[in-house]
Amino acid sequence: MPTTIILAASEIELSALTTERVLVMDFGSQYAQLIARRVREAQVYCEIVRHDLSVERIKQLSPKGIILSGGPNSVYEAGAPQCDPAIFTLGIPVLGICYGMQLACKALGGQVASAPAREYGRAYVEVQDNSDLFAGVHPRTEVWMSHGDQVTGIGEAFTPLAATETCPYAAVRHKQLPVYGLQFHPEVSHTVEGKQLLSNFLAGVCGASGSWRLEDFAESTIAAVRERVGADRVICGLSGGVDSAVVAALLSRAIGDQLSCILVDNGLLRKDEASAVIREFTGHFRSDLHVVAGEARFLGALSGVTEPQQKRKIIGGKFIDCFKQEAEAIQGAKYLAQGTLYPDVIESGAAADGPAATIKLHHNVGGLPEQLGFELIEPLRDLFKDEVRQLGLQLGLPEEIVWRHPFPGPGLAVRCLGEITKPKLEILREADSIVVGEIKAAGLYRSTSQAFAVLLPVQSVGVMGDSRTYESTVAVRCVNTDDFMTADWSHLPYDLLARISTRIINEIKGVNRVVYDISSKPPATIEWE
């Protein structure tokens, strides 16, 4: 796991802490980090790097293997992202996935063109060579395709390993060089034997031992923070979520009472959230906790605003104002710690400085250090949510903190669609409390990755008693996911959904309709805004 601690213009690099690593070269795929996650699941240290990383730098890192990610471009288009073709002749095993395969084949004498029959979704490949890469894989196996281009010729350099009905070169291997290509995506769960394929590449082809553990991340990060911070003070922003809690726990372990925490109560928190955070962090951490009462400032600035990105910008700006005012009163503070995770970074289009598209803004990604005058520490920046939870347990955090469902940085503002007002937020808080409470009572909270209510700017006709109503609609959103990069809607029992709906309509004045969101990510995002 890359232990990346961003410190303003400088970066502490801890690559030397491991002697065995695999590089994932990012060509703009939204699944580049998912590839890295699968590698880490195989207990192999992994770093995501730029697609144009120099050969000299690759030699310095001395990776056991290189994986080329997919991407949205066509390799034959002008300006398409490229890697230095010299990487294929370094003797380091290379696995190209989708775009990465096409890039490798084109560089080594193959041909790539627009496919006559594009493949999107599930497909079946017939394995033609079950040695090395396909060792232990069934002769006919289900995979996930997502491509418009494909390799149309492999010349004399490559040999085919697998094919589909419309893709004769679904997998290939170079005859002399340790270069492999897969047209399908082994990293996604829809490829049934994808983990086996990646394991074959990592252990069989690359010779990786699989000895890396998450504990190494905690130990090396704590040591690096302690060395860099020295005697200075670090400020950590708390939100009530697991991410900031784990950051605070990690920093508390590293620097003890040199840590000060700030909670900005922006009026956009969940029901009783502020009091719960105060109770947890004064009791469990006994930390220097500062609470800023900022509801009036935030709601005043959001009055009349309906556009989602504008909401996020306003909240980010007001957060900086409140945070800065409180931080200036803390003596000796030099660093600001944030609980940024990799899904935050990739959705903001900033992953590995790659060409990924921006999906939505996150106010905790960039901006704050420049405004506040602090150097930035983001010790969780390369971790997924499930890895953060594991780390929290290793650091001794209570399970009720570690397993709390994620909560977005902008808070209820992205779950209150349309204009934000205090009365609407009160409705949303009560509805959200009912949703979470009923799921906990049903014993499904831990098996549901994220559950919450959304207040829609939609009113509809209803009947209560003998009277006609024209009131608001609440949407219930529950998803299951391993990494929050992809997610499916939770198939909750009908009787549970019925209880949630009945309680919301009966107990919350102003709501007469409840709907259940059954969209997956992608194409939808988990949050509605």
C-alpha positions in Angstrom: 0.0 0.0 0.0 1.5 3.4 -0.9 1.9 5.4 2.3 1.4 8.8 0.8 1.5 11.8 3.1 0.9 15.0 1.1 2.6 18.0 2.7 1.8 21.0 0.6 4.4 21.2 -2.2 6.5 18.3 -0.8 5.8 14.7 -0.4 7.2 12.1 1.9 7.8 9.0 0.0 7.9 5.8 1.9 8.5 3.4 -1.0 11.7 2.1 0.5 9.7 0.5 3.3 8.9 -2.4 1.0 11.1 -4.4 -1.3 8.2 -5.8 -3.4 5.7 -3.8 -5.3 3.5 -3.7 -8.4 2.8 -0.5 -10.3 -0.6 0.2 -11.9 -0.2 2.8 -14.7 -3.4 4.9 -14.9 -4.7 5.6 -18.4 -7.9 7.3 -17.2 -9.9 4.3 -16.1 -12.4 4.8 -13.3 -11.3 1.3 -12.2 -7.6 1.9 -11.9 -7.9 2.0 -8.1 -10.1 -1.1 -8.2 -7.2 -2.9 -9.9 -4.9 -1.8 -7.2 -7.4 -3.0 -4.6 -7.5 -6.4 -6.1 -3.7 -6.5 -6.0 -3.7 -5.5 -2.3 -6.3 -8.3 -1.6 -3.6 -10.6 -2.9 -1.3 -9.1 -0.2 1.0 -7.5 -2.7 2.1 -3.9 -2.2 0.8 -1.7 -5.0 1.2 1.9 -6.2 -0.9 3.8 -8.8 1.4 5.9 -11.0 1.0 8.2 -14.0 0.6 6.6 -17.4 3.7 8.5 -18.6 6.0 7.6 -15.7 9.6 7.5 -17.0 11.6 4.3 -17.5 14.3 5.8 -15.3 11.8 6.2 -12.4 10.4 2.7 -13.0 13.9 1.3 -12.7 14.4 3.1 -9.4 11.1 1.6 -8.0 12.2 -1.8 -9.3 8.6 -3.3 -9.4 7.9 -7.0 -9.6 5.3 -6.2 -12.2 3.4 -3.5 -14.1 -0.3 -3.4 -14.9 -1.6 -1.1 -17.6 -5.2 0.1 -16.8 -8.1 0.5 -19.1 -9.1 4.0 -20.4 -11.8 5.9 -22.3 -9.6 6.7 -25.4 -8.6 4.9 -28.6 -4.9 4.1 -28.8 -4.8 5.2 -32.5 -6.2 8.7 -31.8 -4.0 11.7 -31.7 -3.3 12.8 -28.1 -4.3 9.4 -26.6 -2.4 8.7 -23.4 0.7 6.6 -24.0 3.5 5.0 -22.0 7.1 4.8 -22.9 7.3 1.6 -25.1 10.7 0.8 -23.5 8.9 -0.5 -20.5 8.0 -3.6 -22.5 11.7 -4.5 -22.9 12.8 -4.0 -19.3 12.2 -7.7 -18.5 9.5 -6.7 -15.9 6.2 -8.6 -16.4 3.5 -6.4 -17.9 -0.3 -7.1 -17.9 -2.4 -4.8 -20.1 -6.1 -4.6 -19.4 -8.5 -3.4 -22.2 -6.9 -0.1 -23.3 -3.6 -1.3 -21.7 -3.7 -4.5 -23.8 -4.4 -2.6 -27.0 -1.5 -0.2 -26.2 0.9 -3.1 -25.5 -0.1 -4.9 -28.7 0.2 -1.8 -30.9 3.6 -1.0 -29.5 4.9 -4.5 -30.2 3.6 -5.0 -33.8 -0.1 -5.8 -33.4 -3.0 -4.0 -34.9 -5.9 -2.2 -33.1 -9.2 -1.0 -34.7 -12.8 -0.3 -33.9 -14.5 -3.6 -33.2 -17.1 -4.7 -35.7 -19.2 -6.0 -32.8 -18.7 -4.0 -29.6 -19.0 -5.8 -26.4 -20.4 -4.3 -23.2 -21.4 -6.5 -20.3 -21.1 -10.2 -19.6 -19.4 -12.5 -22.1 -17.8 -16.0 -22.2 -14.3 -16.6 -23.2 -12.9 -20.0 -24.4 -9.5 -20.6 -22.9 -7.0 -21.8 -25.5 -3.9 -22.0 -23.3 -4.3 -22.8 -19.6 -0.7 -22.3 -18.6 0.6 -19.5 -16.4 -2.0 -16.7 -16.7 -5.0 -19.1 -17.1 -3.8 -21.8 -14.7 -6.7 -23.2 -12.7 -9.3 -21.3 -14.8 -12.2 -23.1 -16.3 -12.0 -23.8 -20.1 -15.1 -21.6 -20.5 -15.4 -18.7 -18.1 -17.6 -15.7 -17.6 -15.9 -12.3 -18.0 -16.9 -8.6 -18.1 -16.3 -6.8 -21.4 -16.4 -3.0 -22.0 -14.8 -2.0 -25.2 -15.4 -0.4 -28.6 -11.9 -1.1 -29.9 -10.0 -4.4 -29.9 -6.8 -6.1 -31.1 -7.5 -7.2 -34.7 -4.0 -8.6 -35.5 -1.2 -10.0 -33.3 1.4 -10.6 -36.0 4.2 -13.0 -35.3 5.0 -11.6 -31.8 2.0 -12.8 -29.8 0.1 -16.0 -29.2 -3.6 -16.0 -28.4 -4.7 -17.4 -25.0 -8.5 -17.0 -25.1 -11.3 -15.7 -27.4 -15.0 -14.9 -27.4 -17.3 -15.3 -30.3 -16.6 -11.8 -31.5 -13.2 -11.1 -30.1 -10.5 -13.6 -31.3 -7.8 -12.1 -29.1 -9.6 -11.7 -25.8 -6.2 -12.6 -24.1 -2.7 -12.8 -25.5 0.9 -13.4 -24.5 4.1 -12.2 -26.1 6.3 -15.1 -27.3 9.6 -13.6 -26.1 8.7 -10.9 -23.6 6.8 -11.2 -20.3 3.9 -9.2 -21.7 0.3 -10.2 -21.4 -3.0 -8.7 -22.4 -6.6 -9.1 -21.4 -9.4 -7.5 -23.4 -11.8 -8.0 -20.5 -11.7 -6.6 -17.0 -10.4 -9.1 -14.4 -10.7 -6.5 -11.6 -14.5 -6.3 -11.5 -16.6 -8.9 -9.6 -18.6 -9.8 -12.8 -15.5 -11.6 -14.1 -16.1 -14.7 -12.2 -12.4 -15.9 -12.1 -10.8 -12.5 -12.2 -9.1 -12.9 -8.9 -7.6 -16.1 -10.0 -6.2 -14.5 -13.2 -4.7 -11.6 -11.2 -3.3 -14.0 -8.7 -1.7 -16.0 -11.5 -0.1 -12.9 -12.8 1.1 -11.7 -9.5 2.4 -14.9 -8.0 3.0 -17.1 -11.0 4.3 -14.6 -13.6 5.7 -11.8 -11.3 6.9 -14.1 -8.5 5.4 -11.9 -5.8 5.4 -13.5 -2.4 2.2 -11.9 -1.1 3.7 -10.9 2.2 2.5 -7.3 2.5 -0.1 -6.6 5.3 -2.2 -3.5 6.2 -0.4 -3.4 9.6 2.7 -2.3 7.7 0.7 0.7 6.5 -0.2 1.8 10.0 3.3 1.3 11.4 5.1 3.1 8.6 2.5 6.0 8.5 2.7 6.5 12.2 6.5 6.6 12.0 6.5 9.0 9.1 4.0 11.4 10.7 6.0 11.4 14.0 9.2 12.2 12.2 7.8 14.9 10.0 5.7 16.7 12.6 8.4 16.8 15.2 7.3 19.1 18.1 4.6 21.0 16.1 0.9 20.7 16.5 -1.5 19.1 14.0 -5.2 20.1 13.6 -7.7 17.5 12.5 -11.1 18.3 11.2 -13.8 16.0 12.6 -17.1 15.2 10.8 -18.6 12.4 12.8 -17.6 9.9 10.1 -15.3 6.9 10.3 -12.6 8.5 8.1 -11.9 11.5 10.3 -12.1 9.2 13.4 -9.4 6.9 12.0 -7.2 9.9 11.1 -7.6 11.2 14.6 -6.8 7.8 16.1 -3.7 7.4 13.9 -2.5 10.9 14.7 -3.2 10.4 18.4 -1.0 7.2 18.3 1.7 9.1 16.4 1.9 12.5 18.3 -0.3 12.2 21.4 -1.4 15.6 22.9 0.1 17.5 20.0 -3.2 16.9 18.2 -6.1 19.3 18.3 -9.5 18.4 16.7 -12.1 20.9 15.3 -15.7 20.0 14.7 -17.7 22.5 12.6 -21.3 22.1 13.5 -22.7 23.5 10.2 -26.3 22.6 10.8 -26.0 19.9 8.1 -25.2 16.9 10.4 -27.3 13.9 11.2 -29.6 13.8 14.2 -27.7 14.1 17.5 -24.4 13.8 15.5 -22.6 16.8 17.1 -23.3 15.6 20.7 -22.2 12.0 19.8 -18.9 13.3 18.4 -18.2 15.4 21.4 -19.0 12.4 23.7 -16.8 10.0 21.7 -13.8 12.3 21.3 -13.6 13.7 24.7 -14.1 10.2 26.2 -12.2 7.9 23.9 -9.4 10.2 22.8 -9.4 12.7 25.5 -8.3 15.1 22.8 -8.2 18.9 22.6 -11.6 19.3 20.9 -13.0 22.6 19.6 -16.6 22.9 18.5 -17.7 25.7 16.2 -21.4 26.6 16.1 -21.8 27.6 12.4 -25.4 26.7 11.5 -26.6 30.2 10.9 -23.6 31.1 8.7 -24.0 28.0 6.5 -27.8 28.1 6.1 -27.7 31.8 5.4 -25.1 31.3 2.6 -27.1 28.4 1.2 -30.4 30.3 1.1 -32.0 30.1 -2.4 -29.2 27.9 -3.8 -30.3 24.7 -5.7 -27.4 23.8 -8.0 -25.4 20.9 -6.4 -21.9 22.0 -7.3 -22.7 25.5 -6.1 -23.9 24.1 -2.8 -20.6 22.2 -2.4 -18.5 25.3 -3.2 -20.4 27.4 -0.7 -20.1 24.7 2.0 -16.4 24.4 1.3 -15.9 28.1 1.5 -17.9 28.5 4.7 -16.1 25.5 6.2 -12.8 27.2 5.5 -14.0 30.5 7.1 -15.2 28.7 10.3 -12.3 26.4 10.5 -9.7 29.1 9.9 -11.2 31.3 12.6 -11.0 28.5 15.1 -7.6 27.3 14.0 -6.0 30.7 14.4 -6.7 30.4 18.1 -4.7 27.2 18.4 -1.1 28.0 19.2 1.7 26.2 17.5 -0.4 24.5 14.7 1.5 23.9 11.5 -0.3 20.9 9.9 -3.8 20.2 8.9 -4.9 16.5 8.7 -7.8 15.4 6.6 -9.6 12.0 6.1 -9.5 12.1 2.3 -9.9 8.6 0.8 -9.1 7.5 -2.7 -12.7 7.4 -3.9 -12.9 11.1 -3.0 -9.8 11.7 -5.2 -10.8 9.7 -8.2 -14.3 11.2 -8.3 -12.7 14.7 -8.2 -10.6 13.7 -11.3 -7.3 13.9 -9.4 -6.2 10.3 -9.1 -2.5 9.9 -9.7 -2.6 13.0 -11.8 -4.2 10.9 -14.5 -6.7 11.8 -17.2 -9.9 10.6 -15.3 -12.9 12.8 -15.7 -14.3 14.8 -12.8 -17.6 13.4 -11.5 -18.3 15.7 -8.6 -16.4 18.1 -6.3 -15.3 17.2 -2.8 -14.6 20.1 -0.5 -12.0 18.1 1.4 -9.8 17.5 -1.7 -7.4 20.4 -2.1 -7.9 24.1 -1.4 -7.8 24.1 2.4 -4.0 24.2 3.0 -3.7 27.3 0.7 -6.5 29.0 2.5 -5.5 28.2 6.0 -1.7 28.4 5.6 -1.1 24.9 6.9 0.8 22.0 5.4 -1.6 19.1 4.6 -1.4 15.6 5.9 -3.7 13.0 4.2 -2.6 9.6 5.6 -5.6 7.7 4.2 -5.5 9.1 0.7 -4.7 5.7 -0.9 -7.1 3.6 1.1 -10.6 2.2 0.4 -13.3 2.4 2.9 -13.1 -1.2 4.0 -9.3 -0.8 4.5 -10.0 2.3 6.7 -12.3 0.2 8.8 -9.7 -2.5 9.2 -7.2 0.1 10.2 -9.6 1.7 12.7 -10.0 -1.7 14.4 -6.2 -2.2 14.5 -5.9 1.2 16.2 -8.4 0.3 18.9 -11.4 2.3 17.8 -14.8 1.1 19.1 -16.8 -0.9 16.6 -19.7 1.6 16.8 -17.3 4.2 15.3 -15.6 1.9 12.9 -18.7 0.5 11.4 -20.7 3.7 11.1 -22.0 4.3 7.6 -20.2 6.9 5.5 -21.4 10.5 5.7 -20.5 13.0 2.9 -18.4 16.0 3.6 -21.2 18.5 2.6 -23.5 16.6 5.0 -27.3 16.6 4.5 -26.9 19.4 1.9 -26.4 16.7 -0.8 -29.4 14.7 0.5 -31.8 17.7 0.6 -32.4 18.3 -3.0 -33.4 21.8 -4.1 -33.2 24.7 -1.7 -32.0 24.0 1.8 -34.0 25.3 4.7 -34.0 24.5 8.4 -37.5 23.0 8.4 -36.6 20.7 5.4 -33.4 19.6 7.2 -35.4 18.7 10.3 -37.7 16.5 8.2 -34.7 14.9 6.6 -33.0 14.3 10.0 -36.0 12.5 11.3 -36.5 10.4 8.2 -32.8 9.5 8.2 -33.0 8.5 11.8 -35.9 6.2 11.1 -34.2 4.5 8.1 -31.0 3.8 10.1 -32.8 2.8 13.2 -35.1 0.3 11.5 -32.1 -1.2 9.6 -30.2 -1.6 12.9 -33.2 -3.1 14.6 -33.5 -5.7 11.7 -29.9 -6.7 12.2 -28.9 -5.5 8.7 -26.7 -2.4 9.5 -23.4 -4.2 9.2 -24.4 -6.0 6.0 -25.6 -2.8 4.4 -22.8 -0.6 3.3 -24.7 2.8 3.3 -28.3 3.7 4.2 -29.9 7.1 4.3 -32.9 9.2 3.4 -33.1 11.8 0.7 -35.7 14.6 0.7 -36.9 15.3 -2.8 -38.1 18.7 -4.1 -41.2 16.8 -5.2 -44.7 17.1 -3.8 -47.6 14.8 -4.6 -51.2 14.3 -3.7 -52.1 12.0 -0.8 -55.0 11.2 1.5 -54.7 11.2 5.3 -57.9 10.6 7.1 -60.6 12.2 5.1 -58.4 15.1 3.9 -56.4 15.6 0.8 -52.7 16.3 1.2 -50.0 17.8 -1.0 -46.8 17.0 0.7 -43.1 16.0 0.3 -41.5 12.8 -0.9 -38.7 10.9 0.8 -36.4 8.5 -1.1 -34.7 5.7 0.8 -31.2 4.8 -0.5 -29.5 1.6 0.7 -26.5 0.1 -1.1 -24.1 -2.8 -0.8 -20.5 -2.4 -2.0 -16.9 -3.5 -1.3 -15.1 -0.4 -2.3 -17.7 2.4 -2.9 -16.4 2.7 -6.5 -19.2 0.4 -7.7 -22.3 -0.4 -5.7 -25.6 -2.2 -6.0 -28.9 -1.4 -4.3 -29.7 -3.4 -1.2 -32.4 -6.0 -1.5 -34.0 -5.2 1.8 -37.0 -7.3 3.0 -40.4 -6.0 2.0 -41.6 -5.9 5.6 -38.6 -3.8 6.6 -39.3 -1.3 3.8 -43.0 -1.3 4.8 -42.1 -0.4 8.4 -39.7 2.4 7.2 -42.4 3.8 4.9 -45.2 3.6 7.5 -43.1 5.3 10.3 -41.8 8.1 8.1 -45.3 9.0 6.8 -47.0 8.6 10.2 -44.4 10.2 12.4 -43.0 13.1 10.2 -45.4 15.9 9.4 -45.0 17.1 5.8 -44.3 13.7 4.2 -47.0 11.6 2.4 -44.9 9.4 0.1 -41.8 7.2 0.4 -39.9 5.7 -2.6 -37.0 3.2 -2.7 -34.0 3.9 -4.9 -33.0 0.7 -6.9 -30.3 2.2 -9.1 -26.7 0.9 -9.1 -23.4 2.7 -9.3 -22.7 3.2 -12.1 -24.6 4.7 -13.8 -26.0 6.5 -10.7 -23.8 7.7 -7.8 -24.5 6.6 -4.2 -25.4 10.2 -3.1 -28.0 12.0 -5.1 -26.0 15.2 -5.5 
